[in-house]
Amino acid sequence: MRVTVVRSGGVAGMVLTVEVDAAELDADAAAELRGLVDACEFGDGPPSVVADGFGYEVAVERDDGTVGRSRFRQGGAPPGAGALAAWVVDGPHGHRRAGR
């Protein structure tokens, strides 16, 4: 399973892409990632009222080839999607690319 989170916007307008591959994780981190993915409801979140907030795109490619996607603004994540995005973006496991 591979999870990609793209965070864009904010005051500076930076784009951060973080990708985590479960095959590269230790058993505990991989289990935690699978639990977050299983708890995630994919789909688009409601409009956000947070000025200059971040926008997120979360894509989960499972081992069977199916893909789940979610797009949302800061403060408007579908259930589970915010926790998954935070784990990927804030954690030490991902491959990070930043740009404008």
N, CA, C and O atoms as a DFTB+ gen file, in Angstrom:
400 C
 N C O
     1  1       0.852      -1.165       0.000
     2  2       0.000       0.000       0.000
     3  2       0.903       1.236       0.000
     4  3       1.920       1.298       0.692
     5  1       0.489       2.211      -0.803
     6  2       1.223       3.474      -0.871
     7  2       0.231       4.612      -0.632
     8  3      -0.849       4.642      -1.222
     9  1       0.613       5.547       0.243
    10  2      -0.228       6.707       0.553
    11  2       0.527       7.965       0.140
    12  3       1.685       8.162       0.506
    13  1      -0.155       8.812      -0.631
    14  2       0.425      10.082      -1.048
    15  2      -0.480      11.200      -0.560
    16  3      -1.694      11.163      -0.758
    17  1       0.126      12.199       0.084
    18  2      -0.603      13.378       0.534
    19  2       0.052      14.597      -0.096
    20  3       1.266      14.784      -0.009
    21  1      -0.776      15.425      -0.734
    22  2      -0.312      16.699      -1.275
    23  2      -1.005      17.787      -0.468
    24  3      -2.232      17.877      -0.433
    25  1      -0.186      18.610       0.179
    26  2      -0.706      19.738       0.950
    27  2      -0.317      21.018       0.218
    28  3       0.857      21.236      -0.083
    29  1      -1.303      21.859      -0.064
    30  2      -1.027      23.095      -0.795
    31  2      -1.733      24.254      -0.115
    32  3      -2.590      24.071       0.750
    33  1      -1.346      25.459      -0.536
    34  2      -2.004      26.652      -0.013
    35  2      -1.313      27.196       1.201
    36  3      -0.088      27.156       1.313
    37  1      -2.108      27.705       2.106
    38  2      -1.554      28.388       3.258
    39  2      -1.104      29.780       2.868
    40  3      -1.261      30.185       1.716
    41  1      -0.562      30.496       3.789
    42  2      -0.140      31.874       3.554
    43  2       0.971      31.936       2.510
    44  3       0.965      32.826       1.660
    45  1       1.923      31.006       2.560
    46  2       3.071      31.035       1.649
    47  2       2.791      30.384       0.300
    48  3       3.565      30.568      -0.640
    49  1       1.713      29.634       0.184
    50  2       1.379      29.000      -1.087
    51  2       2.294      27.846      -1.466
    52  3       2.373      27.494      -2.643
    53  1       2.977      27.255      -0.517
    54  2       3.886      26.139      -0.788
    55  2       3.094      24.855      -1.040
    56  3       1.982      24.677      -0.543
    57  1       3.699      23.971      -1.825
    58  2       3.124      22.654      -2.079
    59  2       4.082      21.621      -1.499
    60  3       5.270      21.611      -1.822
    61  1       3.562      20.761      -0.648
    62  2       4.345      19.689      -0.048
    63  2       3.711      18.367      -0.443
    64  3       2.513      18.162      -0.248
    65  1       4.511      17.475      -0.995
    66  2       4.053      16.136      -1.342
    67  2       4.826      15.148      -0.479
    68  3       6.056      15.173      -0.432
    69  1       4.088      14.283       0.197
    70  2       4.712      13.269       1.050
    71  2       4.129      11.915       0.655
    72  3       2.913      11.747       0.562
    73  1       5.019      10.957       0.425
    74  2       4.602       9.619       0.033
    75  2       5.158       8.607       1.022
    76  3       6.335       8.653       1.379
    77  1       4.294       7.690       1.462
    78  2       4.695       6.628       2.373
    79  2       4.314       5.298       1.740
    80  3       3.173       5.100       1.322
    81  1       5.282       4.388       1.675
    82  2       5.053       3.046       1.150
    83  2       5.093       2.083       2.330
    84  3       6.106       1.997       3.024
    85  1       4.012       1.364       2.563
    86  2       3.933       0.459       3.712
    87  2       5.020      -0.610       3.666
    88  3       5.447      -1.102       4.711
    89  1       5.474      -0.974       2.463
    90  2       6.519      -1.988       2.340
    91  2       7.850      -1.518       2.903
    92  3       8.716      -2.342       3.198
    93  1       8.034      -0.208       3.060
    94  2       9.279       0.339       3.593
    95  2       9.227       0.575       5.109
    96  3      10.212       1.013       5.703
    97  1       8.093       0.289       5.724
    98  2       7.905       0.563       7.151
    99  2       8.166      -0.679       7.989
   100  3       8.075      -1.805       7.500
   101  1       8.494      -0.458       9.268
   102  2       8.568      -1.600      10.175
   103  2       7.139      -2.081      10.444
   104  3       6.171      -1.406      10.094
   105  1       7.023      -3.245      11.064
   106  2       5.708      -3.880      11.237
   107  2       4.734      -3.010      12.020
   108  3       3.557      -2.938      11.663
   109  1       5.195      -2.346      13.079
   110  2       4.306      -1.513      13.892
   111  2       3.795      -0.311      13.111
   112  3       2.602      -0.012      13.149
   113  1       4.689       0.385      12.400
   114  2       4.281       1.558      11.623
   115  2       3.359       1.151      10.478
   116  3       2.400       1.862      10.179
   117  1       3.636       0.018       9.832
   118  2       2.776      -0.459       8.741
   119  2       1.380      -0.790       9.257
   120  3       0.385      -0.494       8.595
   121  1       1.303      -1.400      10.434
   122  2       0.000      -1.719      11.027
   123  2      -0.751      -0.440      11.385
   124  3      -1.964      -0.356      11.193
   125  1      -0.039       0.548      11.900
   126  2      -0.673       1.826      12.230
   127  2      -1.203       2.505      10.971
   128  3      -2.312       3.041      10.970
   129  1      -0.413       2.483       9.904
   130  2      -0.855       3.068       8.637
   131  2      -2.086       2.349       8.101
   132  3      -3.037       2.998       7.663
   133  1      -2.083       1.024       8.130
   134  2      -3.245       0.261       7.653
   135  2      -4.497       0.596       8.473
   136  3      -5.588       0.717       7.917
   137  1      -4.340       0.742       9.777
   138  2      -5.473       1.107      10.626
   139  2      -6.031       2.472      10.269
   140  3      -7.248       2.653      10.238
   141  1      -5.161       3.434       9.999
   142  2      -5.614       4.775       9.605
   143  2      -6.325       4.738       8.262
   144  3      -7.345       5.401       8.075
   145  1      -5.791       3.969       7.334
   146  2      -6.428       3.849       6.013
   147  2      -7.788       3.181       6.144
   148  3      -8.757       3.623       5.528
   149  1      -7.869       2.125       6.939
   150  2      -9.149       1.422       7.122
   151  2     -10.207       2.320       7.762
   152  3     -11.398       2.144       7.505
   153  1      -9.791       3.280       8.590
   154  2     -10.731       4.181       9.263
   155  2     -11.101       5.393       8.411
   156  3     -11.954       6.192       8.800
   157  1     -10.470       5.527       7.266
   158  2     -10.670       6.719       6.432
   159  2     -11.876       6.562       5.506
   160  3     -12.026       5.545       4.829
   161  1     -12.722       7.575       5.489
   162  2     -13.820       7.645       4.523
   163  2     -13.348       8.520       3.370
   164  3     -13.056       9.702       3.556
   165  1     -13.274       7.939       2.185
   166  2     -12.775       8.674       1.030
   167  2     -13.896       9.463       0.380
   168  3     -15.053       9.044       0.379
   169  1     -13.540      10.590      -0.163
   170  2     -14.490      11.495      -0.792
   171  2     -14.025      12.914      -0.533
   172  3     -12.983      13.133       0.084
   173  1     -14.786      13.860      -0.998
   174  2     -14.413      15.255      -0.839
   175  2     -15.090      15.842       0.390
   176  3     -16.244      15.538       0.691
   177  1     -14.356      16.681       1.086
   178  2     -14.879      17.333       2.273
   179  2     -15.675      18.572       1.916
   180  3     -15.652      19.016       0.769
   181  1     -16.370      19.128       2.878
   182  2     -17.155      20.340       2.656
   183  2     -16.239      21.556       2.482
   184  3     -15.055      21.488       2.810
   185  1     -16.771      22.650       1.976
   186  2     -15.956      23.871       1.871
   187  2     -15.451      24.292       3.245
   188  3     -16.112      24.073       4.260
   189  1     -14.276      24.897       3.258
   190  2     -13.668      25.319       4.523
   191  2     -13.911      26.801       4.750
   192  3     -14.036      27.582       3.807
   193  1     -13.974      27.162       6.001
   194  2     -14.113      28.569       6.353
   195  2     -12.795      29.119       6.912
   196  3     -12.753      30.247       7.404
   197  1     -11.723      28.328       6.838
   198  2     -10.423      28.740       7.347
   199  2      -9.721      29.590       6.291
   200  3      -9.365      29.085       5.226
   201  1      -9.521      30.863       6.574
   202  2      -8.826      31.750       5.631
   203  2      -7.364      31.328       5.523
   204  3      -6.722      31.027       6.529
   205  1      -6.852      31.308       4.319
   206  2      -5.460      30.931       4.054
   207  2      -5.114      29.553       4.603
   208  3      -3.963      29.293       4.954
   209  1      -6.089      28.686       4.677
   210  2      -5.849      27.334       5.171
   211  2      -5.243      26.447       4.096
   212  3      -5.179      26.818       2.924
   213  1      -4.808      25.285       4.511
   214  2      -4.232      24.318       3.593
   215  2      -5.322      23.515       2.895
   216  3      -6.407      23.304       3.437
   217  1      -5.014      23.078       1.695
   218  2      -5.829      22.113       0.981
   219  2      -5.068      20.793       0.940
   220  3      -3.841      20.784       0.842
   221  1      -5.784      19.696       1.014
   222  2      -5.159      18.374       1.027
   223  2      -5.762      17.487      -0.048
   224  3      -6.965      17.522      -0.306
   225  1      -4.905      16.695      -0.664
   226  2      -5.322      15.608      -1.547
   227  2      -4.650      14.357      -1.015
   228  3      -3.426      14.301      -0.902
   229  1      -5.445      13.364      -0.690
   230  2      -4.937      12.105      -0.159
   231  2      -5.281      11.011      -1.161
   232  3      -6.432      10.879      -1.577
   233  1      -4.277      10.227      -1.545
   234  2      -4.506       9.092      -2.442
   235  2      -3.894       7.850      -1.803
   236  3      -2.740       7.865      -1.374
   237  1      -4.677       6.780      -1.745
   238  2      -4.215       5.515      -1.187
   239  2      -4.311       4.469      -2.290
   240  3      -5.396       4.170      -2.787
   241  1      -3.167       3.924      -2.663
   242  2      -3.130       2.832      -3.641
   243  2      -2.881       1.541      -2.875
   244  3      -1.812       1.329      -2.301
   245  1      -3.897       0.688      -2.881
   246  2      -3.796      -0.577      -2.151
   247  2      -3.045      -1.601      -2.995
   248  3      -2.854      -1.416      -4.197
   249  1      -2.633      -2.664      -2.356
   250  2      -1.861      -3.702      -3.038
   251  2      -2.639      -4.374      -4.161
   252  3      -2.037      -4.910      -5.091
   253  1      -3.973      -4.354      -4.088
   254  2      -4.782      -4.962      -5.148
   255  2      -5.021      -4.009      -6.324
   256  3      -5.724      -4.355      -7.274
   257  1      -4.431      -2.806      -6.258
   258  2      -4.546      -1.838      -7.348
   259  2      -5.682      -0.840      -7.197
   260  3      -5.759       0.118      -7.966
   261  1      -6.564      -1.037      -6.227
   262  2      -7.640      -0.070      -6.035
   263  2      -7.073       1.202      -5.424
   264  3      -6.080       1.177      -4.696
   265  1      -7.729       2.316      -5.737
   266  2      -7.265       3.619      -5.261
   267  2      -8.421       4.333      -4.578
   268  3      -9.525       4.408      -5.118
   269  1      -8.159       4.849      -3.401
   270  2      -9.111       5.705      -2.694
   271  2      -8.563       7.118      -2.681
   272  3      -7.367       7.317      -2.467
   273  1      -9.423       8.106      -2.908
   274  2      -8.985       9.500      -2.944
   275  2      -9.900      10.360      -2.077
   276  3     -11.092      10.094      -1.924
   277  1      -9.298      11.386      -1.528
   278  2     -10.051      12.358      -0.742
   279  2      -9.421      13.721      -0.960
   280  3      -8.198      13.861      -0.962
   281  1     -10.268      14.724      -1.144
   282  2      -9.802      16.117      -1.252
   283  2     -10.583      16.933      -0.225
   284  3     -11.802      16.815      -0.098
   285  1      -9.839      17.761       0.499
   286  2     -10.510      18.571       1.513
   287  2      -9.650      19.757       1.879
   288  3      -8.448      19.783       1.612
   289  1     -10.280      20.736       2.492
   290  2      -9.597      21.924       2.988
   291  2      -9.398      21.778       4.492
   292  3     -10.085      20.993       5.146
   293  1      -8.474      22.522       5.019
   294  2      -8.192      22.511       6.448
   295  2      -9.484      22.723       7.228
   296  3     -10.242      23.656       6.964
   297  1      -9.714      21.849       8.182
   298  2     -10.906      21.942       9.010
   299  2     -12.132      21.268       8.418
   300  3     -13.198      21.283       9.035
   301  1     -12.006      20.678       7.240
   302  2     -13.168      20.064       6.597
   303  2     -12.918      18.664       6.089
   304  3     -13.457      18.278       5.052
   305  1     -12.112      17.895       6.799
   306  2     -11.760      16.543       6.354
   307  2     -12.900      15.564       6.582
   308  3     -13.582      15.629       7.604
   309  1     -13.112      14.646       5.625
   310  2     -14.038      13.544       5.880
   311  2     -13.513      12.706       7.050
   312  3     -12.325      12.774       7.363
   313  1     -14.367      11.926       7.694
   314  2     -13.928      11.122       8.841
   315  2     -12.687      10.284       8.522
   316  3     -12.646       9.552       7.532
   317  1     -11.700      10.411       9.372
   318  2     -10.469       9.640       9.242
   319  2      -9.427      10.230       8.307
   320  3      -8.238       9.950       8.460
   321  1      -9.843      11.040       7.343
   322  2      -8.908      11.564       6.347
   323  2      -7.916      12.553       6.955
   324  3      -6.749      12.575       6.564
   325  1      -8.360      13.358       7.893
   326  2      -7.466      14.314       8.536
   327  2      -6.390      13.613       9.350
   328  3      -5.228      14.018       9.324
   329  1      -6.767      12.566      10.072
   330  2      -5.793      11.808      10.871
   331  2      -4.776      11.113       9.974
   332  3      -3.586      11.085      10.289
   333  1      -5.236      10.555       8.863
   334  2      -4.327       9.909       7.915
   335  2      -3.365      10.927       7.323
   336  3      -2.159      10.683       7.272
   337  1      -3.885      12.066       6.876
   338  2      -3.036      13.105       6.293
   339  2      -2.013      13.599       7.308
   340  3      -0.846      13.785       6.963
   341  1      -2.425      13.813       8.548
   342  2      -1.512      14.287       9.585
   343  2      -0.419      13.265       9.863
   344  3       0.741      13.639      10.033
   345  1      -0.766      11.988       9.914
   346  2       0.224      10.938      10.174
   347  2       1.277      10.912       9.073
   348  3       2.470      10.775       9.345
   349  1       0.827      11.045       7.835
   350  2       1.764      11.010       6.707
   351  2       2.626      12.273       6.674
   352  3       3.849      12.187       6.568
   353  1       1.995      13.437       6.763
   354  2       2.727      14.702       6.632
   355  2       3.630      14.964       7.834
   356  3       4.771      15.393       7.659
   357  1       3.153      14.719       9.028
   358  2       3.897      15.067      10.239
   359  2       4.849      13.972      10.712
   360  3       5.720      14.223      11.544
   361  1       4.687      12.765      10.187
   362  2       5.510      11.652      10.657
   363  2       6.866      11.574       9.985
   364  3       7.136      12.290       9.021
   365  1       7.720      10.699      10.500
   366  2       9.079      10.581       9.990
   367  2       9.240       9.576       8.845
   368  3      10.360       9.336       8.394
   369  1       8.141       8.989       8.370
   370  2       8.241       7.837       7.473
   371  2       8.257       8.183       5.991
   372  3       8.659       7.352       5.177
   373  1       7.834       9.378       5.620
   374  2       7.571       9.678       4.216
   375  2       8.753      10.221       3.442
   376  3       9.731      10.718       4.000
   377  1       8.621      10.106       2.142
   378  2       9.529      10.766       1.196
   379  2       8.895      12.106       0.865
   380  3       7.751      12.152       0.412
   381  1       9.621      13.198       1.085
   382  2       9.060      14.548       0.983
   383  2       9.627      15.292      -0.212
   384  3      10.815      15.205      -0.525
   385  1       8.720      16.044      -0.885
   386  2       9.112      16.960      -1.942
   387  2       8.360      18.263      -1.725
   388  3       7.143      18.256      -1.539
   389  1       9.074      19.378      -1.746
   390  2       8.439      20.682      -1.550
   391  2       8.697      21.551      -2.763
   392  3       9.718      21.416      -3.436
   393  1       7.761      22.441      -3.032
   394  2       7.901      23.363      -4.146
   395  2       6.792      24.397      -4.129
   396  3       6.044      24.519      -3.159
   397  1       6.705      25.127      -5.205
   398  2       5.650      26.137      -5.344
   399  2       4.721      25.749      -6.432
   400  3       3.761      26.468      -6.711
